[in-house]
PDB file of C-alpha atoms in Angstrom:
ATOM      1  CA  MET A 304      86.953  85.299  90.217  1.00  0.00           C
ATOM      2  CA  GLN A 305      87.700  88.159  89.617  1.00  0.00           C
ATOM      3  CA  SER A 306      90.831  87.655  87.215  1.00  0.00           C
ATOM      4  CA  LEU A 307      88.935  84.493  85.601  1.00  0.00           C
ATOM      5  CA  TYR A 308      86.413  87.160  84.415  1.00  0.00           C
ATOM      6  CA  GLU A 309      88.651  89.669  83.428  1.00  0.00           C
ATOM      7  CA  TRP A 310      90.965  87.057  81.346  1.00  0.00           C
ATOM      8  CA  ASP A 311      87.236  85.602  80.210  1.00  0.00           C
ATOM      9  CA  PHE A 312      86.104  89.045  79.213  1.00  0.00           C
ATOM     10  CA  PHE A 313      89.146  90.489  77.270  1.00  0.00           C
ATOM     11  CA  GLY A 314      89.115  86.957  75.418  1.00  0.00           C
ATOM     12  CA  LYS A 315      91.267  84.698  77.076  1.00  0.00           C
ATOM     13  CA  LYS A 316      95.002  86.111  75.449  1.00  0.00           C
ATOM     14  CA  LYS A 317      97.285  82.875  76.641  1.00  0.00           C
ATOM     15  CA  ASP A 318      99.943  85.065  78.894  1.00  0.00           C
ATOM     16  CA  SER A 319      97.323  87.772  80.043  1.00  0.00           C
ATOM     17  CA  LEU A 320      95.911  85.355  83.254  1.00  0.00           C
ATOM     18  CA  LYS A 321      98.954  85.273  85.154  1.00  0.00           C
ATOM     19  CA  LYS A 322      99.619  88.828  84.894  1.00  0.00           C
ATOM     20  CA  ILE A 323      95.886  89.585  85.603  1.00  0.00           C
ATOM     21  CA  VAL A 324      96.409  87.633  88.803  1.00  0.00           C
ATOM     22  CA  GLU A 325      99.392  89.208  90.082  1.00  0.00           C
ATOM     23  CA  ARG A 326      98.004  92.674  89.649  1.00  0.00           C
ATOM     24  CA  ASN A 327      94.869  91.735  91.233  1.00  0.00           C
ATOM     25  CA  ILE A 328      96.583  90.347  94.143  1.00  0.00           C
ATOM     26  CA  LYS A 329      98.648  93.033  94.925  1.00  0.00           C
ATOM     27  CA  GLU A 330      95.886  95.466  94.220  1.00  0.00           C
ATOM     28  CA  LEU A 331      92.795  93.835  95.965  1.00  0.00           C
ATOM     29  CA  GLY A 332      94.993  91.482  98.215  1.00  0.00           C
ATOM     30  CA  PRO A 333      97.096  93.794 100.006  1.00  0.00           C
ATOM     31  CA  GLY A 334      98.179  90.992 103.422  1.00  0.00           C
ATOM     32  CA  LEU A 335      97.476  88.486 101.424  1.00  0.00           C
ATOM     33  CA  GLU A 336     100.073  85.877 103.429  1.00  0.00           C
ATOM     34  CA  SER A 337     100.747  83.592 100.571  1.00  0.00           C
ATOM     35  CA  SER A 338      99.120  83.854  96.508  1.00  0.00           C
ATOM     36  CA  ASP A 339     100.247  80.154  95.834  1.00  0.00           C
ATOM     37  CA  PHE A 340      96.852  79.160  96.180  1.00  0.00           C
ATOM     38  CA  VAL A 341      95.206  81.622  93.990  1.00  0.00           C
ATOM     39  CA  LEU A 342      98.184  81.198  91.314  1.00  0.00           C
ATOM     40  CA  LYS A 343      98.002  77.614  91.328  1.00  0.00           C
ATOM     41  CA  LEU A 344      93.530  77.915  90.876  1.00  0.00           C
ATOM     42  CA  MET A 345      94.190  80.231  88.001  1.00  0.00           C
ATOM     43  CA  GLU A 346      96.962  78.281  86.496  1.00  0.00           C
ATOM     44  CA  GLY A 347      94.619  74.931  86.994  1.00  0.00           C
ATOM     45  CA  VAL A 348      91.765  76.166  85.276  1.00  0.00           C
ATOM     46  CA  LYS A 349      93.616  77.449  82.515  1.00  0.00           C
ATOM     47  CA  LYS A 350      95.272  74.851  82.126  1.00  0.00           C
ATOM     48  CA  HIS A 351      92.106  72.236  82.444  1.00  0.00           C
ATOM     49  CA  ILE A 352      89.731  74.805  80.470  1.00  0.00           C
ATOM     50  CA  SER A 353      88.312  72.980  77.357  1.00  0.00           C
ATOM     51  CA  GLN A 354      87.861  69.887  79.548  1.00  0.00           C
ATOM     52  CA  ILE A 355      85.724  72.075  82.214  1.00  0.00           C
ATOM     53  CA  ASP A 356      83.952  73.824  79.539  1.00  0.00           C
ATOM     54  CA  LYS A 357      82.697  70.246  77.835  1.00  0.00           C
ATOM     55  CA  ILE A 358      81.630  69.016  81.148  1.00  0.00           C
ATOM     56  CA  ILE A 359      79.606  72.541  81.538  1.00  0.00           C
ATOM     57  CA  GLU A 360      78.361  71.563  78.693  1.00  0.00           C
ATOM     58  CA  LYS A 361      77.110  67.943  79.395  1.00  0.00           C
ATOM     59  CA  ALA A 362      75.898  68.913  82.431  1.00  0.00           C
ATOM     60  CA  ALA A 363      73.530  71.683  81.545  1.00  0.00           C
ATOM     61  CA  PRO A 364      72.952  70.742  78.133  1.00  0.00           C
ATOM     62  CA  GLU A 365      70.693  73.815  77.443  1.00  0.00           C
ATOM     63  CA  TRP A 366      73.108  76.576  78.332  1.00  0.00           C
ATOM     64  CA  PRO A 367      75.982  76.291  75.559  1.00  0.00           C
ATOM     65  CA  VAL A 368      79.334  77.626  77.583  1.00  0.00           C
ATOM     66  CA  GLU A 369      79.668  80.590  75.651  1.00  0.00           C
ATOM     67  CA  GLN A 370      75.656  81.854  76.446  1.00  0.00           C
ATOM     68  CA  ILE A 371      76.565  81.122  80.261  1.00  0.00           C
ATOM     69  CA  THR A 372      76.877  84.361  82.052  1.00  0.00           C
ATOM     70  CA  ILE A 373      80.543  85.599  82.142  1.00  0.00           C
ATOM     71  CA  ILE A 374      80.219  85.428  86.147  1.00  0.00           C
ATOM     72  CA  ASP A 375      78.421  82.128  86.479  1.00  0.00           C
ATOM     73  CA  ARG A 376      80.610  80.993  83.603  1.00  0.00           C
ATOM     74  CA  ASN A 377      84.183  81.273  85.674  1.00  0.00           C
ATOM     75  CA  ILE A 378      82.009  80.498  88.882  1.00  0.00           C
ATOM     76  CA  LEU A 379      81.602  77.103  87.393  1.00  0.00           C
ATOM     77  CA  ARG A 380      85.049  76.291  86.067  1.00  0.00           C
ATOM     78  CA  LEU A 381      86.603  77.332  89.014  1.00  0.00           C
ATOM     79  CA  GLY A 382      84.482  75.234  91.122  1.00  0.00           C
ATOM     80  CA  LEU A 383      84.959  72.326  88.410  1.00  0.00           C
ATOM     81  CA  TYR A 384      88.429  72.791  89.126  1.00  0.00           C
ATOM     82  CA  GLU A 385      88.295  72.444  92.379  1.00  0.00           C
ATOM     83  CA  LEU A 386      85.754  69.468  92.169  1.00  0.00           C
ATOM     84  CA  LEU A 387      87.878  67.223  89.823  1.00  0.00           C
ATOM     85  CA  TYR A 388      91.420  68.433  89.996  1.00  0.00           C
ATOM     86  CA  SER A 389      92.398  69.692  93.504  1.00  0.00           C
ATOM     87  CA  ASP A 390      93.517  68.160  96.938  1.00  0.00           C
ATOM     88  CA  LYS A 391      90.319  66.738  98.383  1.00  0.00           C
ATOM     89  CA  GLU A 392      92.047  67.230 101.371  1.00  0.00           C
ATOM     90  CA  GLU A 393      92.790  70.612 100.735  1.00  0.00           C
ATOM     91  CA  VAL A 394      89.310  71.300  99.428  1.00  0.00           C
ATOM     92  CA  PRO A 395      86.808  68.644 100.395  1.00  0.00           C
ATOM     93  CA  PRO A 396      84.094  68.510  97.373  1.00  0.00           C
ATOM     94  CA  LYS A 397      81.172  69.541  99.120  1.00  0.00           C
ATOM     95  CA  VAL A 398      83.242  73.323 100.285  1.00  0.00           C
ATOM     96  CA  ALA A 399      84.113  73.430  96.676  1.00  0.00           C
ATOM     97  CA  ILE A 400      80.412  73.858  95.628  1.00  0.00           C
ATOM     98  CA  ASN A 401      79.571  76.030  98.902  1.00  0.00           C
ATOM     99  CA  GLU A 402      82.268  78.324  98.192  1.00  0.00           C
ATOM    100  CA  ALA A 403      80.566  78.168  94.925  1.00  0.00           C
ATOM    101  CA  ILE A 404      77.401  78.822  95.474  1.00  0.00           C
ATOM    102  CA  GLU A 405      78.611  82.025  97.618  1.00  0.00           C
ATOM    103  CA  LEU A 406      80.084  83.165  95.181  1.00  0.00           C
ATOM    104  CA  ALA A 407      77.067  82.912  93.010  1.00  0.00           C
ATOM    105  CA  LYS A 408      74.966  84.538  95.399  1.00  0.00           C
ATOM    106  CA  SER A 409      77.217  87.478  95.947  1.00  0.00           C
ATOM    107  CA  PHE A 410      77.995  88.345  92.456  1.00  0.00           C
ATOM    108  CA  GLY A 411      76.020  86.363  90.129  1.00  0.00           C
ATOM    109  CA  GLY A 412      71.975  87.096  89.180  1.00  0.00           C
ATOM    110  CA  GLU A 413      68.749  85.889  91.129  1.00  0.00           C
ATOM    111  CA  SER A 414      68.445  83.035  89.643  1.00  0.00           C
ATOM    112  CA  SER A 415      72.820  82.140  89.529  1.00  0.00           C
ATOM    113  CA  SER A 416      73.196  79.702  92.846  1.00  0.00           C
ATOM    114  CA  ARG A 417      70.445  77.640  92.209  1.00  0.00           C
ATOM    115  CA  PHE A 418      71.977  76.977  88.968  1.00  0.00           C
ATOM    116  CA  ILE A 419      75.945  76.646  89.912  1.00  0.00           C
ATOM    117  CA  ASN A 420      74.355  74.354  92.906  1.00  0.00           C
ATOM    118  CA  GLY A 421      72.335  72.272  90.010  1.00  0.00           C
ATOM    119  CA  VAL A 422      75.837  72.084  87.540  1.00  0.00           C
ATOM    120  CA  LEU A 423      78.361  71.167  90.031  1.00  0.00           C
ATOM    121  CA  GLY A 424      75.336  69.081  92.194  1.00  0.00           C
ATOM    122  CA  THR A 425      74.935  66.869  88.874  1.00  0.00           C
ATOM    123  CA  VAL A 426      79.060  66.213  88.302  1.00  0.00           C
ATOM    124  CA  TYR A 427      79.536  66.129  92.204  1.00  0.00           C
ATOM    125  CA  LYS A 428      76.824  63.010  91.947  1.00  0.00           C
ATOM    126  CA  GLU A 429      78.288  61.361  88.888  1.00  0.00           C
ATOM    127  CA  LEU A 430      81.733  61.746  90.113  1.00  0.00           C
ATOM    128  CA  ASN A 431      79.968  59.574  93.191  1.00  0.00           C
ATOM    129  CA  SER A 432      78.339  56.693  91.225  1.00  0.00           C
ATOM    130  CA  LYS A 433      81.495  55.790  89.793  1.00  0.00           C
ATOM    131  CA  SER A 434      83.306  55.338  92.745  1.00  0.00           C
TER     132      SER A 434
END
């Protein structure tokens, strides 16, 4: 989440995300056994960001993506990537939602966790109604 935040804050420059992630892993994640999962998440969010942002706009129409706080926006991007594109065996949908809510409680504002829960819950319900 910290890497996505930094990447977004500095204008989402095309080739900078991987460098940011690698630097953050080195500085903030010493002893991390494997960075593969983190890199896979970041590249996945980057690859699908336009679709993810459209889903955010649809699920929270009163909140244009650029008006959502940078923390909440990137927690939603991570959560939605896991909900929509990741291996459900690796990260079950309810785990993805719960992790996003916990990130919002730790790093977001007073109402961030409720907002994140509302958006991800809406998308999750819609996914289940289609299957």
